[in-house]
Coordinates of C-alpha atoms in Angstrom, one line a residue:
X1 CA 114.8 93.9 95.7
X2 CA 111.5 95.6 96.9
X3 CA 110.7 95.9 100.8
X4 CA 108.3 94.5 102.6
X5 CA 107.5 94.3 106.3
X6 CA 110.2 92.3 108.1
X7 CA 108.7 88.7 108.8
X8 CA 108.5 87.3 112.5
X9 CA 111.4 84.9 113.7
X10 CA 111.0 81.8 111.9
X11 CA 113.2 80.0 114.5
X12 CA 116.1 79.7 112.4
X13 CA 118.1 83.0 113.6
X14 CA 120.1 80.2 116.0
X15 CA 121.6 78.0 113.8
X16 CA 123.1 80.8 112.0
X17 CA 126.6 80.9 114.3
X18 CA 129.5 82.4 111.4
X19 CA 128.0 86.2 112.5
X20 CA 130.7 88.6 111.6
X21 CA 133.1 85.4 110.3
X22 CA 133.6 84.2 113.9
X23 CA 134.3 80.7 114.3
X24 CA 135.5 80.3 111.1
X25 CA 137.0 76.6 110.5
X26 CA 134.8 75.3 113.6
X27 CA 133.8 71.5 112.3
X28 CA 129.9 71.0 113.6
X29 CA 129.6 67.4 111.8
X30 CA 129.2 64.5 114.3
X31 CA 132.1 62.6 116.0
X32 CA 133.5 59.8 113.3
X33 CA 131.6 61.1 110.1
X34 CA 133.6 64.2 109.2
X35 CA 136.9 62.9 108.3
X36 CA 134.8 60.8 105.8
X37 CA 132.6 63.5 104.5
X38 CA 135.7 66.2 104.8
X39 CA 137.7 63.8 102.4
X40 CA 134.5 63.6 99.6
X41 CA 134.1 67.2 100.1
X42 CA 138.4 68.0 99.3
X43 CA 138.1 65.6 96.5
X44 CA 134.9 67.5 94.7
X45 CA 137.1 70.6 94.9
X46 CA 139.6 69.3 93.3
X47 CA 137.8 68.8 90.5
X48 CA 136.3 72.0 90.9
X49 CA 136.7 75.0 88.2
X50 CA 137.9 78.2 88.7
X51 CA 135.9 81.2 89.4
X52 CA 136.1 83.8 86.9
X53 CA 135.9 87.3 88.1
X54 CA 136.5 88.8 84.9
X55 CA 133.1 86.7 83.8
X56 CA 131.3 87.6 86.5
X57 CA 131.7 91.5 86.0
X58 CA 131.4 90.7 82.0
X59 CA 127.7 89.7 82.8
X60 CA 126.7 92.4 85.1
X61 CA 128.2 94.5 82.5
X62 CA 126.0 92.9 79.8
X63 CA 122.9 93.2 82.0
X64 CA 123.6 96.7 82.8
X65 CA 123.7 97.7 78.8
X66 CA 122.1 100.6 77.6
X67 CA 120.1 97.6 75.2
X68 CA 118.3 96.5 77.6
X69 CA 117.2 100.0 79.0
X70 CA 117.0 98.8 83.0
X71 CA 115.2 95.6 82.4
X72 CA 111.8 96.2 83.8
X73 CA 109.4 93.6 83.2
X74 CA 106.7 93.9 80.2
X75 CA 109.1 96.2 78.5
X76 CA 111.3 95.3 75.3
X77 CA 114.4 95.8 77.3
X78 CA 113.6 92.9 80.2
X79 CA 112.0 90.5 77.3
X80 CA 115.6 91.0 75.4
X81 CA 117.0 90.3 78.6
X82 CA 115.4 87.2 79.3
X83 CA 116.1 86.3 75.9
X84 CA 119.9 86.7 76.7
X85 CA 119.6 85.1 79.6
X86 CA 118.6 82.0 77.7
X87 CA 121.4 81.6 75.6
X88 CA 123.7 82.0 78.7
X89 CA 122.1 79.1 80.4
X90 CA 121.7 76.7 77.0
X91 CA 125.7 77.8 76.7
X92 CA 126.3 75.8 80.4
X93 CA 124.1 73.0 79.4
X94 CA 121.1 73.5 80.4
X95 CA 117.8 72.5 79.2
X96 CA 115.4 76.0 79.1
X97 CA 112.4 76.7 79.3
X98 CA 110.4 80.1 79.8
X99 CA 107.0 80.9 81.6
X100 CA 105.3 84.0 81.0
X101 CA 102.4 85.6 83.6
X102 CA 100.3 88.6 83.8
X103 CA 101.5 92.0 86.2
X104 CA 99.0 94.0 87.0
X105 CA 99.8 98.0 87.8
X106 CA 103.2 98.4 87.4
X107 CA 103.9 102.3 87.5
X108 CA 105.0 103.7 84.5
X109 CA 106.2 107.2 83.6
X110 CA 105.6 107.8 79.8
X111 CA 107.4 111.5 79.8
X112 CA 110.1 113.5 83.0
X113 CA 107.7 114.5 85.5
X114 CA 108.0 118.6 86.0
X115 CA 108.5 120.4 89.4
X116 CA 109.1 124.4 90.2
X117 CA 108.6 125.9 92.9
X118 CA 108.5 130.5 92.8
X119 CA 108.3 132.3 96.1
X120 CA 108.8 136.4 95.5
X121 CA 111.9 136.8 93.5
X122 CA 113.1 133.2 93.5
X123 CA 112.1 130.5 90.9
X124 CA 113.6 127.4 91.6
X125 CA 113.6 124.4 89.2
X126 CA 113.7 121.3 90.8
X127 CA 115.4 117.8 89.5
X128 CA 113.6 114.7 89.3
X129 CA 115.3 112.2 91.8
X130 CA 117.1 114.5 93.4
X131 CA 114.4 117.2 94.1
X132 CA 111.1 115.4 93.5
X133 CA 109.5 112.1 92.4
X134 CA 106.3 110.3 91.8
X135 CA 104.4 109.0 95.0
X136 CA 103.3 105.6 93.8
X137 CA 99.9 106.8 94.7
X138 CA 99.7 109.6 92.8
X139 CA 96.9 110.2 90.2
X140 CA 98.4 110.9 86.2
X141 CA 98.8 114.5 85.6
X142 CA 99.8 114.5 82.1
X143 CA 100.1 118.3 81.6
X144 CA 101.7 121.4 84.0
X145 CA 99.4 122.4 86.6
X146 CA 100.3 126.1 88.3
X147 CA 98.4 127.0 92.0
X148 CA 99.3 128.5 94.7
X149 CA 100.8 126.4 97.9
X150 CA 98.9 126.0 100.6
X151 CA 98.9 124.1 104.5
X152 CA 97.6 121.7 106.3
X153 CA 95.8 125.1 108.5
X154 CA 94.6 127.1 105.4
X155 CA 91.2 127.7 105.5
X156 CA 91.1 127.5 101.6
X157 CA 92.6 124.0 99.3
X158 CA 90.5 124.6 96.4
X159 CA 93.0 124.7 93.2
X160 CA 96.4 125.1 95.7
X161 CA 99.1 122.6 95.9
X162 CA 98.5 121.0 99.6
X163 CA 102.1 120.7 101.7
X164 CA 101.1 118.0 103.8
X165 CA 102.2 116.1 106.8
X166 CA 101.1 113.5 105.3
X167 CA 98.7 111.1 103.1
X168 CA 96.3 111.4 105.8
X169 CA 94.6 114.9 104.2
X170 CA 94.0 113.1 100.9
X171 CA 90.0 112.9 101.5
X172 CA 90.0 116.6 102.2
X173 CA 92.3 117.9 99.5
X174 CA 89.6 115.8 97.2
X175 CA 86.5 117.1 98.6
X176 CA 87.7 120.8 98.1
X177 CA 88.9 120.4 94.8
X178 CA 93.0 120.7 95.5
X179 CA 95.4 120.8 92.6
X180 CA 97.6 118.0 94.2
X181 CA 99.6 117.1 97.5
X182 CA 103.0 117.6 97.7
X183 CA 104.5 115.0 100.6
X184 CA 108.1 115.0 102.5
X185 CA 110.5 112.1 101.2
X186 CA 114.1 111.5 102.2
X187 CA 117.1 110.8 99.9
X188 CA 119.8 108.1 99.6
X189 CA 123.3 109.2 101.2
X190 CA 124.0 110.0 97.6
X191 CA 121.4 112.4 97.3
X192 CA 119.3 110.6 95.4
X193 CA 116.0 109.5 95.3
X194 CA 115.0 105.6 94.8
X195 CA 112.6 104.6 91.8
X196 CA 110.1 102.0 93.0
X197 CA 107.1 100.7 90.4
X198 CA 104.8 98.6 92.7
X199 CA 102.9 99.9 95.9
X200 CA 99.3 100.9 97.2
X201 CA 96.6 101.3 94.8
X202 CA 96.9 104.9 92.8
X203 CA 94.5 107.5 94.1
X204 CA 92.5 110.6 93.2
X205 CA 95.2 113.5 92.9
X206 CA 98.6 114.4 91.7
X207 CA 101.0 113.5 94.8
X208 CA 104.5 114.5 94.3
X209 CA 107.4 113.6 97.3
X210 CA 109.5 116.4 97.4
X211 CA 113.1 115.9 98.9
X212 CA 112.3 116.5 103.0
X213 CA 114.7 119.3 103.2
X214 CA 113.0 121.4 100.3
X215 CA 110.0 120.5 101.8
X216 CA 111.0 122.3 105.1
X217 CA 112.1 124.8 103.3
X218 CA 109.1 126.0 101.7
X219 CA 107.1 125.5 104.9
X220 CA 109.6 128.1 107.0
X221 CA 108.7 130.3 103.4
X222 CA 105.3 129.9 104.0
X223 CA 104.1 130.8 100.2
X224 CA 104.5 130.6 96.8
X225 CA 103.5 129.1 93.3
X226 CA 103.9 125.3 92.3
X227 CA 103.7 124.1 88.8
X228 CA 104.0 121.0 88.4
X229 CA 103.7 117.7 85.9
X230 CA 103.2 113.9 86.7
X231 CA 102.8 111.7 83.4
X232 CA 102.5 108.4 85.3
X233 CA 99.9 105.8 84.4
X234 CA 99.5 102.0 85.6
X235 CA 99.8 99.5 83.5
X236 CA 99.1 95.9 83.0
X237 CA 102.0 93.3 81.4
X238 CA 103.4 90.3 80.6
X239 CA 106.5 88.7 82.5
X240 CA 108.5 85.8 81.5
X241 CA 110.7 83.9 83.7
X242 CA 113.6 82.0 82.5
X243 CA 114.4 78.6 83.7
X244 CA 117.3 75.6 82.9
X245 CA 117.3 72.4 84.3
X246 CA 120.9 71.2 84.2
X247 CA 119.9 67.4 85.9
X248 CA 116.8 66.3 87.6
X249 CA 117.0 64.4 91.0
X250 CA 117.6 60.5 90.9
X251 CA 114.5 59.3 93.2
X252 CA 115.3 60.1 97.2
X253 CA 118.0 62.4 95.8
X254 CA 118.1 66.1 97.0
X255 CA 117.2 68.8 94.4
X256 CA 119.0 72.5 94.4
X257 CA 117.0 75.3 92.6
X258 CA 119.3 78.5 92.1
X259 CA 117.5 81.8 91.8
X260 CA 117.7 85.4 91.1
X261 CA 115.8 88.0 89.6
X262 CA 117.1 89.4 86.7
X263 CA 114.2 92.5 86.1
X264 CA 115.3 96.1 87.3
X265 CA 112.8 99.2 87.7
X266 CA 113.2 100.2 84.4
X267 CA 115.0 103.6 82.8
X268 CA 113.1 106.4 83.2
X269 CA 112.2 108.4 79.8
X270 CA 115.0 110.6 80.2
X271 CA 117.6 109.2 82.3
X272 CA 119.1 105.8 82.9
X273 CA 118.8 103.4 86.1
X274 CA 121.6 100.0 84.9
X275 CA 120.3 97.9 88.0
X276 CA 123.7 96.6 88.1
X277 CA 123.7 95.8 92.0
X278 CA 120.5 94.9 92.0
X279 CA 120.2 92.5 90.9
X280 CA 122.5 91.8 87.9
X281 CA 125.1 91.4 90.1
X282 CA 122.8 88.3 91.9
X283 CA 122.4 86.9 88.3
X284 CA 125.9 86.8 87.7
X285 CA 126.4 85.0 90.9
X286 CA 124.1 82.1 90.2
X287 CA 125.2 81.9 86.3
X288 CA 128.9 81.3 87.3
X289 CA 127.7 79.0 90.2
X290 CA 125.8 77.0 88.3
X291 CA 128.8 76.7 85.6
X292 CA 131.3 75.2 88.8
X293 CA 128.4 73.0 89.9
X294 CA 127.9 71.2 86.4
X295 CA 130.9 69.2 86.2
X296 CA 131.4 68.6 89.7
X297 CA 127.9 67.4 91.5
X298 CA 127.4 63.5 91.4
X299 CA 124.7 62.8 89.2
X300 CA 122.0 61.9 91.5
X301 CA 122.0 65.2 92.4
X302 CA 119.6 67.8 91.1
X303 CA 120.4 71.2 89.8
X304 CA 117.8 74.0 88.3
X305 CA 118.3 77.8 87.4
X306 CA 115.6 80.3 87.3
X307 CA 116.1 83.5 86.6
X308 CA 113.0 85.2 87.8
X309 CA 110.6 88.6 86.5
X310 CA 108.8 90.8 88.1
X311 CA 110.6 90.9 91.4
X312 CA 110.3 94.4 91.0
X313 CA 106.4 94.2 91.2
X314 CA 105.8 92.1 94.2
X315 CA 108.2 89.1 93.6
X316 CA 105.5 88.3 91.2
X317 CA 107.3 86.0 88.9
X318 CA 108.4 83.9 92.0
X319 CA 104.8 83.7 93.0
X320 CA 104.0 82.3 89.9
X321 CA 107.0 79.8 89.9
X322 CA 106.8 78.7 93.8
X323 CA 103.9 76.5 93.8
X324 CA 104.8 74.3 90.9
X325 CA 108.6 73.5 92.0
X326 CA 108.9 70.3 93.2
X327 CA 108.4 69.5 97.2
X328 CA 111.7 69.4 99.1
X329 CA 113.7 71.4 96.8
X330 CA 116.5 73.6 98.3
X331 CA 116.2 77.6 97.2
X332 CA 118.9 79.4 97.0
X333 CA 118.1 83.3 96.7
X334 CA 120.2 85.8 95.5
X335 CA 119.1 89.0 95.7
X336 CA 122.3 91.4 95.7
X337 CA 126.1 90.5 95.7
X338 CA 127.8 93.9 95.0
X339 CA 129.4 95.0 98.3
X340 CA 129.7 92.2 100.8
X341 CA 130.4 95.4 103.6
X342 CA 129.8 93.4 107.3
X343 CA 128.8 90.4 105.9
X344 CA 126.1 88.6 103.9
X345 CA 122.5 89.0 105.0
X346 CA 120.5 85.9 105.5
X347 CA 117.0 84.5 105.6
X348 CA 115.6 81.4 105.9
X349 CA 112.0 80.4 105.4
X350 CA 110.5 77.0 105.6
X351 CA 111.9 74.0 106.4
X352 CA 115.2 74.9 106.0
X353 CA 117.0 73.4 108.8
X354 CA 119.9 71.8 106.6
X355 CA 120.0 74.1 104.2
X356 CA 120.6 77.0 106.2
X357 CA 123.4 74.4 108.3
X358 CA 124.9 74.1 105.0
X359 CA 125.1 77.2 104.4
X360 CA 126.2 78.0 108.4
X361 CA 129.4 75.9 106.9
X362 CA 129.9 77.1 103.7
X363 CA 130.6 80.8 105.1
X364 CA 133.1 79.3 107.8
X365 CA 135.0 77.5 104.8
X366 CA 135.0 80.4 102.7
X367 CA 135.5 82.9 105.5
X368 CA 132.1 84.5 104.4
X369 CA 130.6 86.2 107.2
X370 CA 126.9 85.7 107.5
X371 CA 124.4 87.3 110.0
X372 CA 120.7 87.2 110.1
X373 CA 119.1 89.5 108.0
X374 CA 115.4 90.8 106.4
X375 CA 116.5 89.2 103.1
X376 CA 112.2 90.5 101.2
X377 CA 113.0 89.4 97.9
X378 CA 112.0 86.3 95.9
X379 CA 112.7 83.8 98.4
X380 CA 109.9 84.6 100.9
X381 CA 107.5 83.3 97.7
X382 CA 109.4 79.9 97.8
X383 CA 108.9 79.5 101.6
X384 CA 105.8 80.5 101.6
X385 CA 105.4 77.5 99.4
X386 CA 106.5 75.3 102.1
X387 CA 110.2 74.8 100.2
X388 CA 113.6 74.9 102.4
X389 CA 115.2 78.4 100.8
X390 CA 117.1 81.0 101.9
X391 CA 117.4 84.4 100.4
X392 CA 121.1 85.6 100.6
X393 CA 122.2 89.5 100.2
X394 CA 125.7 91.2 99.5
X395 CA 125.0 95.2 99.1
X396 CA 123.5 97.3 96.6
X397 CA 125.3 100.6 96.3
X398 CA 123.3 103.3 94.3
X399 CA 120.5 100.5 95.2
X400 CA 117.3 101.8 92.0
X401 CA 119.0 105.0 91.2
X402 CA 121.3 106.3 87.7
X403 CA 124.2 105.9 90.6
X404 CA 123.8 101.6 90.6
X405 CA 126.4 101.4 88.1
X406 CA 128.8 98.3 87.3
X407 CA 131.7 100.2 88.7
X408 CA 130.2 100.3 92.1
X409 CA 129.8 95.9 91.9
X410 CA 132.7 94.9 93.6
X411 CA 134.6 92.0 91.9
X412 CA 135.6 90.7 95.3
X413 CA 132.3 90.4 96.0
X414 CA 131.0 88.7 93.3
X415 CA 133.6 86.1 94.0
X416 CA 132.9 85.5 97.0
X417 CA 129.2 85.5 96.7
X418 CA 129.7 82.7 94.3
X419 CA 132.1 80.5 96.0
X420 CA 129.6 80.8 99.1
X421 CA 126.8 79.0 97.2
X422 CA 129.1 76.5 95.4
X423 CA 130.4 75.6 98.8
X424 CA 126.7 75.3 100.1
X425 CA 125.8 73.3 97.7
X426 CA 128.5 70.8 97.9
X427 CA 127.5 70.6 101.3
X428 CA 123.9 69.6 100.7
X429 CA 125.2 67.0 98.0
X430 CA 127.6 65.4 100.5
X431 CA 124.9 65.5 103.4
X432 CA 121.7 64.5 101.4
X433 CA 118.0 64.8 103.1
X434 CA 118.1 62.8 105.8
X435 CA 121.4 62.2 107.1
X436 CA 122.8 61.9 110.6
X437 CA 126.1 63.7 109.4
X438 CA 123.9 67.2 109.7
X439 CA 123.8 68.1 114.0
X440 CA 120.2 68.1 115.4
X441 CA 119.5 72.0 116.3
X442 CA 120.3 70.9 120.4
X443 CA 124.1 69.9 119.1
X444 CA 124.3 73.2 116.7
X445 CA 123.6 75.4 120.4
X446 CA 125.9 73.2 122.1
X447 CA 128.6 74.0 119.9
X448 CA 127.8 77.5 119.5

């Protein structure tokens, strides 16, 4: 999941009333349809087939393999993925297809960036992700580069390593020739530093984010000599999505689209990053979904997969998907289902009245709490499009670091991540487009 700027209300933050799992059980149909629809609903679950945690985890664990080297789009690790990902879908049934697209400056380190820092008798080492990391803005320094450090108030830049404020001093540090900036960034609780591979445009010198409280501590120093080594570049790719129909929509029929991204920020040269949490953990969701949902939707109803590239890069395999799905399709996001902690973040984007109504019951009958959530993954492309989609979220511990390992995705989770869309999407299938047996918004604030 990459963030963006939260988007304004949309003016569906009222219908979402299971906050926090309160109300769970309440019934919100109208008066004389829900014993009717209640009894369809009991006798699809009976049919339905049980949730396998043991699965679930077997695919984050697949996804998380050393074999596919963090699964960053345009490398050989995400194309094998996607590849893997295929056969997983023509195993449920599905007919798939793929859909490649061009991603333009991903961020790429091609060797361990280098940063030391010596001040009198101390020589200090530092560890990238922990210590340091590239600014996504920061010009390719291929080989180590030793000057002195200066400040924002020294009259002289000219071959020192600028601690800055801030990216604000960039034009002077390049009019006097400095060897690089060297910015304040924070750290996960963990200690770590998060990769990211998309961002503003790269710029004219070296700019290294050093962990905030080393950066303090060389200020309260006040001197010293930085050598340092950023081997980054930005490079153009190819991404492939991967999609499986499992049954198109008889005509006037609803249509469910299930998505995920399945692309991670890629290992770094030296050191692994599994994206388990995010998002194989999402992928696993909608793979075991969409295996309950096969034998138990009536026909009539429609049911896609994609499992979409280049989230990591601006949701641009999404982008490239969106516009061509067909109008009045319900999207179903997820972006994250390791640790379900206070509840399941929510958005909803476009006309999405019923779907986020269904979903509204769904975490009642599952006892899933849901609250209203920035949710800027893949879904925000699909409602942009003008589709009905939510993007749902469960946690990402050790969220684009080595520490986003499979034994941090919580089984429980997973489970109840999936059983959360099943139950959403039997709810759209027994109230199709259209119906009176969804409340208007007036009666869902009534019986809030």
């Amino acid at each position: 999941m990459r963030h963006h700027p939260r988007q304004p209300g949309n003016g569906h933050e009222h219908l979402l009333r299971n906050h926090r799992g309160r109300d769970r059980g309440r019934i919100v149909l109208r008066p004389g349809r829900e014993g009717r629809h209640r009894g369809q609903r009991r006798r699809l679950l009976f049919m339905t087939p049980t949730v396998s945690g043991p699965r679930l985890k077997a695919t984050v664990a697949a996804l998380a393999d050393d074999r596919f080297a963090g699964r960053r789009v345009g490398t050989p690790g995400g194309h094998a993925a996607g590849l893997w990902l295929a056969g997983q879908l023509r195993a449920i049934g599905a007919s798939v297809t793929t859909d490649e697209f061009p991603v333009a400056d991903v961020r790429e380190l091609y060797r361990t960036p280098e940063f030391s820092w010596s001040a009198g008798s101390t020589h200090q080492r530092e560890v990238h992700r922990r210590d340091f990391a590239e600014h996504l803005v920061s010009a390719d320094l291929p080989t180590r580069r030793t000057g002195e450090l200066a400040f924002a108030d020294s009259d002289e830049w000219r071959d020192k390593w600028v601690l800055a404020p801030e990216l604000g001093v960039a034009a002077r540090a390049r009019l006097e020739g400095a060897a690089g900036l060297l910015v304040a960034r924070g750290t996960d609780t963990a200690g770590w530093m998060p990769k990211m591979i998309a961002g503003p445009p790269v710029g004219a010198l070296p700019v290294i984010a050093v962990r905030t409280g080393l950066h303090d501590e060389m200020a309260r120093v006040g001197a010293g000599t930085v050598t340092a080594s950023i081997p980054i570049r930005a490079v153009e790719v190819i991404g492939s999505n991967v999609h499986g129909v499992c049954r198109e929509p008889a005509a006037g029929s609803p249509g469910v689209l299930l998505t995920a991204h399945f692309d991670g920020v890629g290992d770094d040269p030296q050191q692994r990053l599994p994206a388990a949490a995010d998002n194989a953990s999402g992928v696993a969701v909608v793979l075991e979904a969409t295996r309950v949902l096969v034998p138990l939707l009536p026909d009539h109803i429609g049911l896609a997969v994609s499992l979409l590239d280049g989230e990591e890069a601006g949701a641009r395999g999404a982008a490239h998907h969106a516009p061509g799905v067909r109008p009045g399709t319900y999207v179903i996001n997820v972006d994250g289902a390791a640790q379900l902690g206070d509840g399941a973040a929510v958005e909803a984007g476009g006309p999405a009245h019923d779907l986020l109504a269904a979903l509204d019951q769904a975490g009642r009958e599952t006892g899933v709490p849901l609250r209203a959530g920035a949710m800027p993954s893949d879904n925000r492309r699909y409602a942009a499009a003008g589709l009905p989609a939510i993007g749902i979220g469960m946690g990402m511990p050790g969220y684009q670091t080595p520490a986003e390992t499979v034994d941090r995705v919580e089984t429980e989770t997973l489970l109840a991540a999936t059983r959360l869309v099943v139950e959403t999407v039997l709810r759209l299938a027994i109230h199709p487009r259209g119906s009176t047996a969804l409340p208007h918004t007036d009666e869902l604030q009534r019986k809030g």
